[in-house]
CSV table of C-alpha atoms in Angstrom, one decimal:
chain,number,residue,atom,x,y,z
A,1,MET,CA,67.2,-48.7,-32.4
A,2,THR,CA,63.7,-48.4,-31.0
A,3,PHE,CA,62.2,-45.1,-30.3
A,4,LYS,CA,60.2,-44.0,-27.3
A,5,ILE,CA,56.8,-42.4,-27.9
A,6,GLY,CA,54.6,-41.1,-25.2
A,7,VAL,CA,50.8,-41.0,-25.3
A,8,LEU,CA,49.2,-38.1,-23.3
A,9,GLY,CA,47.1,-40.1,-20.8
A,10,LEU,CA,45.0,-37.5,-19.1
A,11,GLN,CA,41.8,-38.8,-20.7
A,12,GLY,CA,40.4,-40.4,-23.8
A,13,ALA,CA,41.4,-43.2,-26.2
A,14,VAL,CA,44.8,-43.7,-24.6
A,15,ARG,CA,44.9,-47.5,-24.6
A,16,GLU,CA,44.1,-47.7,-28.4
A,17,HIS,CA,47.0,-45.4,-29.3
A,18,VAL,CA,49.4,-47.4,-27.1
A,19,LYS,CA,48.3,-50.6,-28.9
A,20,ALA,CA,48.7,-49.1,-32.3
A,21,LEU,CA,52.2,-47.7,-31.5
A,22,GLU,CA,53.4,-50.9,-29.9
A,23,ALA,CA,52.3,-52.7,-33.1
A,24,SER,CA,54.5,-50.2,-35.0
A,25,ASP,CA,57.7,-51.2,-33.4
A,26,THR,CA,58.2,-48.6,-30.7
A,27,GLU,CA,58.5,-48.4,-27.0
A,28,VAL,CA,55.4,-46.6,-25.6
A,29,SER,CA,54.6,-45.0,-22.3
A,30,VAL,CA,51.7,-43.0,-20.9
A,31,VAL,CA,52.3,-39.4,-19.9
A,32,LYS,CA,50.3,-37.9,-17.1
A,33,ARG,CA,52.9,-35.7,-15.5
A,34,VAL,CA,55.7,-33.4,-16.7
A,35,HIS,CA,58.6,-35.7,-15.7
A,36,GLU,CA,57.2,-38.5,-17.9
A,37,LEU,CA,58.0,-36.5,-21.0
A,38,ALA,CA,61.8,-36.9,-20.3
A,39,GLY,CA,63.5,-39.2,-22.7
A,40,LEU,CA,60.7,-39.4,-25.2
A,41,ASP,CA,61.3,-39.0,-29.0
A,42,GLY,CA,57.7,-38.1,-29.8
A,43,LEU,CA,54.2,-37.5,-28.3
A,44,VAL,CA,50.7,-38.5,-29.3
A,45,ILE,CA,47.8,-36.4,-28.1
A,46,PRO,CA,44.8,-38.8,-28.3
A,47,GLY,CA,41.1,-38.3,-29.0
A,48,GLY,CA,38.9,-37.4,-26.1
A,49,GLU,CA,37.4,-34.2,-24.9
A,50,SER,CA,39.7,-31.2,-25.7
A,51,THR,CA,38.2,-29.0,-23.0
A,52,THR,CA,38.8,-31.6,-20.3
A,53,MET,CA,42.4,-32.3,-21.5
A,54,ARG,CA,43.2,-28.6,-21.6
A,55,LYS,CA,42.0,-28.1,-18.0
A,56,LEU,CA,44.0,-31.1,-16.8
A,57,MET,CA,47.1,-29.9,-18.7
A,58,ASP,CA,46.9,-26.5,-17.1
A,59,LYS,CA,46.6,-28.0,-13.7
A,60,TYR,CA,49.9,-29.8,-13.5
A,61,ASP,CA,52.1,-27.5,-15.7
A,62,LEU,CA,51.9,-29.9,-18.6
A,63,PHE,CA,50.8,-27.2,-20.9
A,64,ASP,CA,54.1,-25.3,-21.1
A,65,ALA,CA,56.0,-28.6,-20.8
A,66,ILE,CA,54.3,-30.0,-23.9
A,67,LYS,CA,54.8,-26.7,-25.8
A,68,GLU,CA,58.5,-26.9,-25.0
A,69,PHE,CA,58.7,-30.6,-25.9
A,70,ALA,CA,57.1,-29.8,-29.3
A,71,GLU,CA,59.8,-27.2,-30.1
A,72,ASP,CA,62.0,-30.0,-31.4
A,73,LYS,CA,60.1,-33.3,-31.1
A,74,PRO,CA,57.3,-34.7,-33.3
A,75,VAL,CA,53.7,-34.5,-32.1
A,76,PHE,CA,50.7,-36.4,-33.5
A,77,GLY,CA,47.2,-35.3,-32.5
A,78,THR,CA,43.9,-37.0,-33.4
A,79,CYS,CA,40.5,-35.3,-33.1
A,80,ALA,CA,40.8,-33.6,-29.7
A,81,GLY,CA,44.5,-33.6,-30.2
A,82,LEU,CA,44.1,-31.8,-33.4
A,83,ILE,CA,42.0,-29.1,-31.7
A,84,LEU,CA,44.7,-28.7,-29.0
A,85,MET,CA,47.4,-28.3,-31.7
A,86,ALA,CA,45.6,-25.7,-33.8
A,87,LYS,CA,46.6,-22.0,-33.8
A,88,GLN,CA,43.0,-20.9,-34.4
A,89,ILE,CA,39.7,-22.4,-33.3
A,90,GLU,CA,36.5,-21.1,-34.8
A,91,ASN,CA,34.0,-19.6,-32.3
A,92,GLN,CA,36.5,-19.8,-29.5
A,93,ALA,CA,38.5,-17.0,-27.9
A,94,GLY,CA,42.0,-18.4,-27.9
A,95,PRO,CA,43.8,-21.5,-29.1
A,96,HIS,CA,45.4,-24.2,-26.8
A,97,LEU,CA,49.0,-25.3,-27.7
A,98,ALA,CA,48.9,-23.3,-31.0
A,99,LEU,CA,51.5,-25.6,-32.7
A,100,MET,CA,50.1,-25.7,-36.2
A,101,ASP,CA,49.2,-23.0,-38.6
A,102,ILE,CA,45.6,-24.3,-39.1
A,103,ASN,CA,42.2,-23.1,-38.5
A,104,VAL,CA,39.9,-25.7,-37.0
A,105,LYS,CA,36.2,-26.0,-36.6
A,106,ARG,CA,34.9,-28.1,-33.6
A,107,ASN,CA,32.1,-30.6,-34.0
A,108,ALA,CA,32.1,-29.6,-37.7
A,109,PHE,CA,30.1,-32.5,-39.0
A,110,GLY,CA,27.5,-32.2,-36.3
A,111,ARG,CA,26.6,-34.0,-33.1
A,112,GLN,CA,27.0,-37.7,-32.4
A,113,VAL,CA,24.2,-38.9,-34.6
A,114,ALA,CA,26.1,-37.5,-37.5
A,115,SER,CA,29.3,-39.3,-36.6
A,116,PHE,CA,30.5,-41.6,-39.4
A,117,GLU,CA,33.1,-43.7,-41.0
A,118,ALA,CA,34.3,-43.3,-44.5
A,119,GLU,CA,37.2,-44.5,-46.7
A,120,LEU,CA,39.9,-41.8,-47.2
A,121,LYS,CA,42.9,-41.2,-49.4
A,122,VAL,CA,45.8,-40.2,-47.1
A,123,LYS,CA,48.8,-38.9,-48.9
A,124,HIS,CA,52.1,-40.8,-48.2
A,125,VAL,CA,50.0,-43.3,-46.2
A,126,ALA,CA,47.2,-45.1,-48.0
A,127,ASP,CA,44.6,-44.9,-50.7
A,128,ASN,CA,42.0,-46.8,-48.7
A,129,PHE,CA,42.2,-45.7,-45.1
A,130,VAL,CA,39.0,-46.0,-43.0
A,131,GLY,CA,38.5,-42.8,-41.1
A,132,VAL,CA,36.3,-43.0,-38.0
A,133,PHE,CA,34.9,-39.5,-37.4
A,134,ILE,CA,33.3,-39.0,-33.9
A,135,ARG,CA,31.8,-35.5,-33.3
A,136,ALA,CA,34.8,-34.6,-35.4
A,137,PRO,CA,36.4,-31.3,-36.2
A,138,TYR,CA,37.7,-30.4,-39.6
A,139,ILE,CA,40.4,-28.0,-40.8
A,140,SER,CA,38.9,-25.0,-42.5
A,141,GLU,CA,42.2,-23.2,-43.5
A,142,VAL,CA,45.8,-24.0,-43.5
A,143,GLY,CA,49.0,-21.8,-43.6
A,144,PRO,CA,51.6,-22.0,-46.5
A,145,ASP,CA,53.8,-24.4,-44.6
A,146,VAL,CA,51.1,-27.0,-44.0
A,147,GLU,CA,50.8,-30.0,-46.3
A,148,VAL,CA,47.3,-31.3,-46.7
A,149,LEU,CA,47.3,-35.1,-46.4
A,150,SER,CA,43.6,-35.9,-46.7
A,151,GLU,CA,40.3,-34.4,-47.5
A,152,TYR,CA,36.7,-35.6,-47.0
A,153,ASP,CA,33.9,-34.0,-48.8
A,154,GLY,CA,36.0,-31.0,-49.6
A,155,ASN,CA,37.1,-30.5,-46.0
A,156,ILE,CA,40.7,-31.0,-44.8
A,157,VAL,CA,40.8,-33.9,-42.3
A,158,ALA,CA,44.6,-34.6,-42.0
A,159,CYS,CA,47.7,-32.6,-42.5
A,160,ARG,CA,51.4,-32.2,-41.6
A,161,GLN,CA,53.5,-29.3,-40.8
A,162,GLY,CA,57.2,-30.2,-40.2
A,163,ASN,CA,57.3,-32.2,-37.0
A,164,TYR,CA,53.5,-32.1,-36.5
A,165,LEU,CA,51.0,-34.5,-37.8
A,166,THR,CA,47.3,-34.3,-37.2
A,167,ALA,CA,44.0,-36.1,-38.1
A,168,ALA,CA,40.4,-35.2,-37.5
A,169,PHE,CA,39.5,-38.9,-37.4
A,170,HIS,CA,40.5,-41.8,-35.2
A,171,PRO,CA,43.1,-44.1,-36.7
A,172,GLU,CA,43.4,-45.6,-33.1
A,173,LEU,CA,39.9,-47.1,-33.4
A,174,THR,CA,40.8,-49.3,-36.4
A,175,ASP,CA,43.3,-52.1,-36.7
A,176,ASP,CA,45.0,-50.2,-39.5
A,177,ASN,CA,48.3,-48.9,-38.1
A,178,ARG,CA,49.6,-47.2,-41.3
A,179,LEU,CA,49.1,-43.6,-40.0
A,180,HIS,CA,50.9,-44.5,-36.8
A,181,GLN,CA,53.7,-46.1,-38.8
A,182,TYR,CA,54.0,-42.8,-40.8
A,183,PHE,CA,54.3,-40.9,-37.5
A,184,VAL,CA,56.9,-43.4,-36.2
A,185,GLY,CA,58.8,-42.6,-39.5
A,186,MET,CA,58.6,-38.9,-38.7
A,187,VAL,CA,60.0,-39.6,-35.2
A,188,LYS,CA,62.8,-41.8,-36.6
A,189,GLU,CA,63.7,-39.2,-39.2
A,190,LYS,CA,63.9,-36.4,-36.5
A,191,ALA,CA,65.8,-38.5,-34.0
A,192,GLU,CA,68.4,-39.5,-36.6
A,193,LYS,CA,68.9,-35.9,-37.6
A,194,VAL,CA,70.0,-34.8,-34.1
A,195,PRO,CA,73.8,-34.8,-33.9
A,196,VAL,CA,75.0,-37.3,-31.2
B,1,MET,CA,30.4,-43.8,-48.8
B,2,ALA,CA,30.0,-42.4,-45.3
B,3,GLN,CA,28.2,-44.7,-42.8
B,4,THR,CA,26.6,-43.4,-39.7
B,5,GLY,CA,25.5,-45.3,-36.6
B,6,THR,CA,28.1,-48.1,-37.0
B,7,ASP,CA,29.2,-50.1,-33.9
B,8,ARG,CA,32.6,-48.5,-34.3
B,9,VAL,CA,31.2,-45.0,-34.3
B,10,LYS,CA,28.9,-45.6,-31.4
B,11,ARG,CA,31.3,-47.6,-29.2
B,12,GLY,CA,34.1,-45.2,-30.3
B,13,MET,CA,32.2,-42.3,-28.9
B,14,ALA,CA,32.4,-43.9,-25.4
B,15,GLU,CA,36.1,-44.7,-25.9
B,16,MET,CA,36.6,-40.9,-26.2
B,17,GLN,CA,35.0,-40.5,-22.7
B,18,LYS,CA,37.4,-42.9,-21.0
B,19,GLY,CA,39.2,-41.6,-17.9
B,20,GLY,CA,36.7,-38.9,-17.6
B,21,VAL,CA,33.7,-37.9,-15.4
B,22,ILE,CA,30.1,-37.6,-16.7
B,23,MET,CA,28.0,-35.4,-14.5
B,24,ASP,CA,24.2,-35.2,-13.9
B,25,VAL,CA,22.9,-31.7,-14.5
B,26,VAL,CA,19.4,-30.2,-14.4
B,27,ASN,CA,19.9,-26.9,-16.1
B,28,ALA,CA,22.2,-24.8,-18.2
B,29,GLU,CA,23.9,-23.2,-15.2
B,30,GLN,CA,24.9,-26.6,-13.7
B,31,ALA,CA,26.0,-27.8,-17.2
B,32,LYS,CA,28.5,-24.8,-17.3
B,33,VAL,CA,29.8,-25.7,-13.9
B,34,ALA,CA,30.3,-29.3,-15.0
B,35,GLU,CA,32.1,-28.2,-18.3
B,36,ASP,CA,34.3,-25.7,-16.5
B,37,ALA,CA,35.3,-28.4,-14.0
B,38,GLY,CA,36.4,-30.6,-16.9
B,39,ALA,CA,33.5,-33.0,-17.2
B,40,VAL,CA,33.8,-35.1,-20.5
B,41,ALA,CA,30.0,-35.0,-20.8
B,42,VAL,CA,26.8,-34.1,-19.0
B,43,MET,CA,23.6,-36.0,-18.4
B,44,ALA,CA,20.6,-33.7,-18.7
B,45,LEU,CA,17.7,-34.6,-16.5
B,46,GLU,CA,14.9,-33.1,-14.6
B,47,ARG,CA,16.0,-34.2,-11.2
B,48,VAL,CA,19.1,-35.8,-9.9
B,49,PRO,CA,18.6,-39.4,-8.6
B,50,ALA,CA,18.5,-38.3,-4.9
B,51,ASP,CA,15.6,-36.0,-5.7
B,52,ILE,CA,13.9,-38.6,-7.8
B,53,ARG,CA,14.1,-40.9,-4.8
B,54,ALA,CA,12.8,-38.2,-2.5
B,55,ALA,CA,9.9,-37.2,-4.8
B,56,GLY,CA,8.6,-40.7,-5.4
B,57,GLY,CA,5.9,-41.3,-8.1
B,58,VAL,CA,6.8,-42.0,-11.7
B,59,ALA,CA,10.1,-40.6,-13.0
B,60,ARG,CA,10.1,-40.0,-16.8
B,61,MET,CA,12.3,-38.6,-19.5
B,62,ALA,CA,13.2,-35.0,-18.8
B,63,ASP,CA,11.2,-32.1,-20.3
B,64,PRO,CA,12.8,-31.6,-23.8
B,65,ARG,CA,13.2,-28.0,-23.0
B,66,ILE,CA,15.7,-28.8,-20.2
B,67,VAL,CA,17.6,-31.1,-22.5
B,68,GLU,CA,17.7,-28.4,-25.2
B,69,GLU,CA,18.8,-25.8,-22.7
B,70,VAL,CA,21.7,-28.0,-21.7
B,71,MET,CA,22.6,-28.8,-25.3
B,72,ASN,CA,22.8,-25.1,-26.1
B,73,ALA,CA,24.9,-24.3,-23.0
B,74,VAL,CA,27.9,-26.5,-23.5
B,75,SER,CA,30.2,-27.8,-26.2
B,76,ILE,CA,30.9,-31.2,-24.6
B,77,PRO,CA,28.5,-34.1,-25.4
B,78,VAL,CA,25.1,-34.2,-23.8
B,79,MET,CA,23.4,-37.4,-22.7
B,80,ALA,CA,19.8,-37.9,-21.5
B,81,LYS,CA,17.8,-40.7,-19.9
B,82,ALA,CA,14.9,-42.6,-21.3
B,83,ARG,CA,12.8,-45.1,-19.4
B,84,ILE,CA,13.7,-48.8,-19.8
B,85,GLY,CA,11.8,-50.1,-22.8
B,86,HIS,CA,10.4,-46.7,-23.7
B,87,ILE,CA,11.0,-46.8,-27.5
B,88,THR,CA,9.3,-43.5,-28.0
B,89,GLU,CA,11.2,-41.5,-25.4
B,90,ALA,CA,14.4,-42.8,-26.9
B,91,ARG,CA,13.3,-41.9,-30.4
B,92,VAL,CA,12.4,-38.4,-29.2
B,93,LEU,CA,15.8,-37.9,-27.6
B,94,GLU,CA,17.5,-39.2,-30.8
B,95,ALA,CA,15.4,-36.8,-32.9
B,96,MET,CA,16.6,-33.9,-30.6
B,97,GLY,CA,20.1,-34.8,-31.4
B,98,VAL,CA,21.3,-35.9,-27.9
B,99,ASP,CA,24.7,-37.5,-28.1
B,100,TYR,CA,24.0,-40.6,-25.9
B,101,ILE,CA,20.9,-42.1,-24.4
B,102,ASP,CA,21.0,-43.8,-21.0
B,103,GLU,CA,18.3,-46.4,-20.9
B,104,SER,CA,18.1,-46.1,-17.2
B,105,GLU,CA,16.8,-47.8,-14.1
B,106,VAL,CA,16.9,-44.4,-12.4
B,107,LEU,CA,13.6,-43.7,-14.2
B,108,THR,CA,10.5,-45.8,-13.7
B,109,PRO,CA,10.6,-48.6,-16.2
B,110,ALA,CA,8.1,-48.4,-19.1
B,111,ASP,CA,8.4,-52.1,-19.8
B,112,ASP,CA,9.1,-54.6,-17.0
B,113,VAL,CA,10.1,-57.4,-19.4
B,114,TYR,CA,11.9,-56.0,-22.5
B,115,HIS,CA,14.6,-53.5,-23.0
B,116,ILE,CA,14.9,-51.3,-26.2
B,117,LYS,CA,16.5,-52.9,-29.2
B,118,LYS,CA,19.3,-50.4,-29.2
B,119,SER,CA,21.0,-51.6,-32.4
B,120,ASP,CA,18.1,-50.1,-34.4
B,121,TYR,CA,19.2,-46.6,-33.4
B,122,THR,CA,21.8,-44.2,-34.9
B,123,VAL,CA,22.4,-42.7,-31.4
B,124,PRO,CA,24.4,-44.8,-29.1
B,125,PHE,CA,23.1,-46.1,-25.7
B,126,VAL,CA,24.6,-46.7,-22.3
B,127,CYS,CA,22.9,-49.2,-19.9
B,128,GLY,CA,23.5,-50.3,-16.3
B,129,CYS,CA,24.6,-53.7,-15.2
B,130,ARG,CA,25.2,-55.6,-12.0
B,131,ASN,CA,26.8,-58.7,-13.4
B,132,LEU,CA,28.2,-60.1,-16.6
B,133,GLY,CA,24.8,-61.6,-17.6
B,134,GLU,CA,23.2,-58.2,-17.6
B,135,ALA,CA,26.2,-56.6,-19.3
B,136,ALA,CA,26.1,-59.2,-22.1
B,137,ARG,CA,22.4,-58.9,-22.6
B,138,ARG,CA,22.6,-55.2,-22.9
B,139,ILE,CA,25.4,-55.4,-25.4
B,140,GLY,CA,23.4,-58.1,-27.2
B,141,GLU,CA,20.5,-55.6,-27.5
B,142,GLY,CA,23.0,-53.0,-28.9
B,143,ALA,CA,24.3,-51.0,-26.0
B,144,SER,CA,27.5,-49.2,-26.9
B,145,MET,CA,28.6,-48.4,-23.4
B,146,LEU,CA,27.9,-49.9,-19.9
B,147,ARG,CA,28.0,-48.6,-16.4
B,148,THR,CA,27.6,-50.3,-13.1
B,149,LYS,CA,24.1,-49.7,-11.7
B,150,GLY,CA,25.3,-49.2,-8.1
B,151,GLU,CA,22.4,-47.7,-6.1
B,152,PRO,CA,21.7,-44.3,-7.6
B,153,GLY,CA,21.0,-41.3,-5.4
B,154,THR,CA,22.3,-42.9,-2.2
B,155,GLY,CA,25.8,-41.5,-2.1
B,156,ASN,CA,26.8,-44.9,-0.9
B,157,ILE,CA,29.5,-46.6,-3.1
B,158,VAL,CA,29.0,-50.1,-1.8
B,159,GLU,CA,26.7,-51.3,-4.6
B,160,ALA,CA,28.8,-49.9,-7.4
B,161,VAL,CA,31.9,-51.6,-5.8
B,162,ARG,CA,29.9,-54.9,-5.7
B,163,HIS,CA,28.9,-54.6,-9.3
B,164,ILE,CA,32.3,-53.7,-10.8
B,165,ARG,CA,34.0,-56.4,-8.8
B,166,LEU,CA,31.4,-59.0,-9.9
B,167,VAL,CA,31.5,-58.1,-13.6
B,168,ASN,CA,35.3,-58.2,-13.6
B,169,ALA,CA,35.5,-61.4,-11.7
B,170,GLN,CA,33.1,-63.0,-14.1
B,171,ILE,CA,35.1,-61.8,-17.1
B,172,ARG,CA,38.2,-63.3,-15.6
B,173,LYS,CA,36.3,-66.6,-15.1
B,174,VAL,CA,35.1,-66.6,-18.7
B,175,ALA,CA,38.6,-65.8,-20.0
B,176,GLY,CA,40.0,-68.8,-18.1
B,177,MET,CA,37.3,-71.3,-19.2
B,178,SER,CA,37.8,-73.9,-21.8
B,179,ASP,CA,35.7,-73.8,-24.9
B,180,ASP,CA,33.6,-76.7,-23.9
B,181,GLU,CA,32.5,-75.0,-20.7
B,182,LEU,CA,31.4,-71.8,-22.4
B,183,MET,CA,27.9,-72.8,-23.6
B,184,THR,CA,26.9,-73.8,-20.1
B,185,GLU,CA,28.3,-70.6,-18.7
B,186,ALA,CA,26.3,-68.7,-21.4
B,187,LYS,CA,23.1,-70.5,-20.3
B,188,GLU,CA,23.8,-69.8,-16.6
B,189,LEU,CA,24.6,-66.1,-17.2
B,190,GLY,CA,21.8,-65.7,-19.8
B,191,ALA,CA,24.4,-64.2,-22.0
B,192,PRO,CA,24.7,-64.5,-25.9
B,193,TYR,CA,27.2,-67.3,-26.6
B,194,GLU,CA,29.0,-65.5,-29.4
B,195,LEU,CA,29.6,-62.5,-27.1
B,196,LEU,CA,31.1,-64.7,-24.4
B,197,GLN,CA,33.4,-66.2,-27.0
B,198,GLN,CA,34.6,-62.7,-27.8
B,199,ILE,CA,35.0,-61.8,-24.1
B,200,LYS,CA,37.0,-65.0,-23.6
B,201,ARG,CA,39.2,-64.3,-26.6
B,202,GLU,CA,39.9,-60.6,-25.6
B,203,GLY,CA,39.7,-60.9,-21.8
B,204,ARG,CA,37.5,-57.8,-21.7
B,205,LEU,CA,34.1,-56.4,-22.6
B,206,PRO,CA,33.9,-55.1,-26.2
B,207,VAL,CA,32.5,-51.8,-24.9
B,208,VAL,CA,33.6,-49.3,-22.3
B,209,ASN,CA,32.3,-49.8,-18.7
B,210,PHE,CA,32.0,-46.8,-16.4
B,211,ALA,CA,31.2,-46.7,-12.7
B,212,ALA,CA,27.9,-45.2,-11.6
B,213,GLY,CA,25.5,-45.2,-8.7
B,214,GLY,CA,26.9,-43.9,-5.4
B,215,VAL,CA,30.0,-41.9,-6.2
B,216,ALA,CA,30.0,-39.0,-3.7
B,217,THR,CA,33.7,-38.0,-3.1
B,218,PRO,CA,37.0,-37.8,-5.0
B,219,ALA,CA,38.2,-40.9,-3.2
B,220,ASP,CA,35.0,-42.8,-4.3
B,221,ALA,CA,35.8,-41.9,-8.0
B,222,ALA,CA,39.4,-42.9,-7.6
B,223,LEU,CA,38.4,-46.2,-5.9
B,224,MET,CA,36.2,-47.1,-8.9
B,225,MET,CA,39.1,-46.4,-11.3
B,226,GLN,CA,41.3,-48.5,-9.2
B,227,LEU,CA,38.8,-51.4,-9.5
B,228,GLY,CA,38.9,-51.2,-13.2
B,229,ALA,CA,36.2,-48.8,-14.3
B,230,ASP,CA,36.9,-46.9,-17.5
B,231,GLY,CA,35.5,-43.7,-16.1
B,232,VAL,CA,32.9,-42.3,-13.7
B,233,PHE,CA,29.3,-41.1,-13.7
B,234,VAL,CA,28.4,-38.8,-10.8
B,235,GLY,CA,24.7,-38.2,-10.3
B,236,SER,CA,23.7,-36.6,-7.1
B,237,GLY,CA,27.2,-36.4,-5.6
B,238,ILE,CA,28.1,-33.0,-7.1
B,239,PHE,CA,25.1,-30.8,-7.0
B,240,LYS,CA,23.9,-32.3,-3.7
B,241,SER,CA,27.2,-31.4,-2.0
B,242,ASP,CA,28.1,-28.1,-0.3
B,243,ASN,CA,30.5,-26.9,-3.0
B,244,PRO,CA,29.5,-28.3,-6.4
B,245,ALA,CA,32.2,-26.5,-8.4
B,246,GLN,CA,34.9,-27.7,-6.0
B,247,PHE,CA,33.5,-31.2,-5.8
B,248,ALA,CA,33.3,-31.4,-9.6
B,249,ARG,CA,36.9,-30.3,-10.1
B,250,ALA,CA,38.2,-32.5,-7.4
B,251,ILE,CA,36.4,-35.6,-8.7
B,252,VAL,CA,37.7,-34.9,-12.3
B,253,GLU,CA,41.3,-34.7,-11.0
B,254,ALA,CA,41.0,-37.7,-8.7
B,255,THR,CA,39.7,-39.8,-11.7
B,256,THR,CA,42.6,-38.9,-13.9
B,257,HIS,CA,45.2,-39.3,-11.1
B,258,TYR,CA,43.5,-42.1,-9.3
B,259,GLU,CA,46.8,-43.6,-8.0
B,260,ASP,CA,48.2,-40.3,-6.7
B,261,TYR,CA,47.1,-40.6,-3.1
B,262,ALA,CA,48.9,-37.5,-1.8
B,263,LEU,CA,47.1,-35.5,-4.5
B,264,ILE,CA,43.7,-37.0,-3.6
B,265,ALA,CA,44.4,-36.0,0.0
B,266,GLU,CA,45.1,-32.4,-1.1
B,267,LEU,CA,41.9,-32.4,-3.3
B,268,SER,CA,39.8,-33.7,-0.4
B,269,LYS,CA,40.8,-31.0,2.1
B,270,GLY,CA,38.1,-28.6,3.3
B,271,MET,CA,35.6,-29.5,0.7
B,272,GLY,CA,32.6,-29.1,3.0
B,273,THR,CA,30.0,-31.8,3.4
B,274,ALA,CA,29.4,-34.4,0.7
B,275,MET,CA,25.8,-35.5,0.0
B,276,LYS,CA,24.2,-37.1,3.1
B,277,GLY,CA,23.9,-40.6,1.8
B,278,ILE,CA,21.8,-43.6,2.7
B,279,GLU,CA,22.9,-46.8,4.4
B,280,MET,CA,21.7,-49.8,2.3
B,281,SER,CA,20.1,-51.7,5.2
B,282,THR,CA,17.8,-48.7,5.8
B,283,LEU,CA,16.6,-48.7,2.2
B,284,ASP,CA,13.3,-50.4,1.7
B,285,PRO,CA,13.7,-53.2,-0.9
B,286,SER,CA,11.0,-51.6,-3.1
B,287,GLN,CA,13.2,-48.5,-3.3
B,288,ARG,CA,16.1,-50.3,-4.8
B,289,MET,CA,16.5,-48.9,-8.4
B,290,GLN,CA,19.1,-51.5,-9.4
B,291,ASP,CA,16.5,-54.3,-9.1
B,292,ARG,CA,14.2,-52.7,-11.7
B,293,SER,CA,15.8,-54.5,-14.6
B,294,HIS,CA,17.6,-57.7,-15.4
């Protein structure tokens, strides 16, 4: 059976995630409103501007709906998505969705002129994954239930906690779909576990 | 090894702005209003285009102090404008760490023949275009993002509409051409041949294309999204309106939900007056900013 994955479509690199997921044998839809979450097996929160996405989430009750959705469905966040999923954000009063037990630092590598790409090892996924980092955050601390999947220069840039997957870089900006396939695997695993 | 300033990193930065609104601001206070409204980036400048138009004279890169003030005020990306062909202004802005440079016809061109060779820079550039030829030449020079020129500071959407329609129509034309027609089309457009081959193959530009130059209301922003813009720049439209914070919020929401017309109606109620605006036929040809570069 094919699984249905939504991409949060308020703003950001939505089309690229849709393309990567479609190439990974799933049915994909764009989510802008609460009712569009119905029937989905997983959700991707794309790269973009986290402050913008948060404001638009609050506006149309998406914030609580996504939190509820995430209680038993897999969620994958890249860059801004990672920031939205973290329980703690450095130099910021409160978190957003607070799904993952991680502490994240925004624009951790510097401004745009410091944005870079580099080859990464991503556990369970690849030994040679090109990570595109754009004004990227990194994860400065993780809780005991979080599995670190990738580090760059001593900083954590990808991890998993149960149903949640996150990356500080942008797998959607390359043609390499292996991290998306890994997430699809998580969605499949979870969907098959639910008693019919 | 880490590589900075690659096409993927520079174009990718613009991909992250898609579906969003980039707002012109002239100080820290306006930058905060923009960020609070949900802008994906701000453009730091000394005067918004409507005031540049009114002031006349030579418009240059903003005082670095203003750019710095804005950079310190917000966590979203900060863009700034350099004059067309002004290599040094661009290098200065890059050295200051701005996130994107707009090589912009809104400022008085420093070079009336050549644009900056933008591929030499680590910082990405956005440039204006009226047609596919201009779009392709700017990409050829290394622009990582495009925007329609429209007619800045007029609050009149007609030119931006003309430009987005023309660019998209020309892309469709190229996509439908046979290979043996492409070189002549490249000659006629004045576009790099290899780039046209890529556009034909992919049916789209290889970089993001935003709308700019005349957006004054939420409905204007939604219209440009409807016509295929990837996002919207608002120059004078916000801080020349009666209620900047409300206009800013409404334009952000209308851009995201551009096909939700009932919502746009709600957003547009009781907003006060939009910027006054200029009818094109009353604009002296010498005052048309869009004709300053080719």
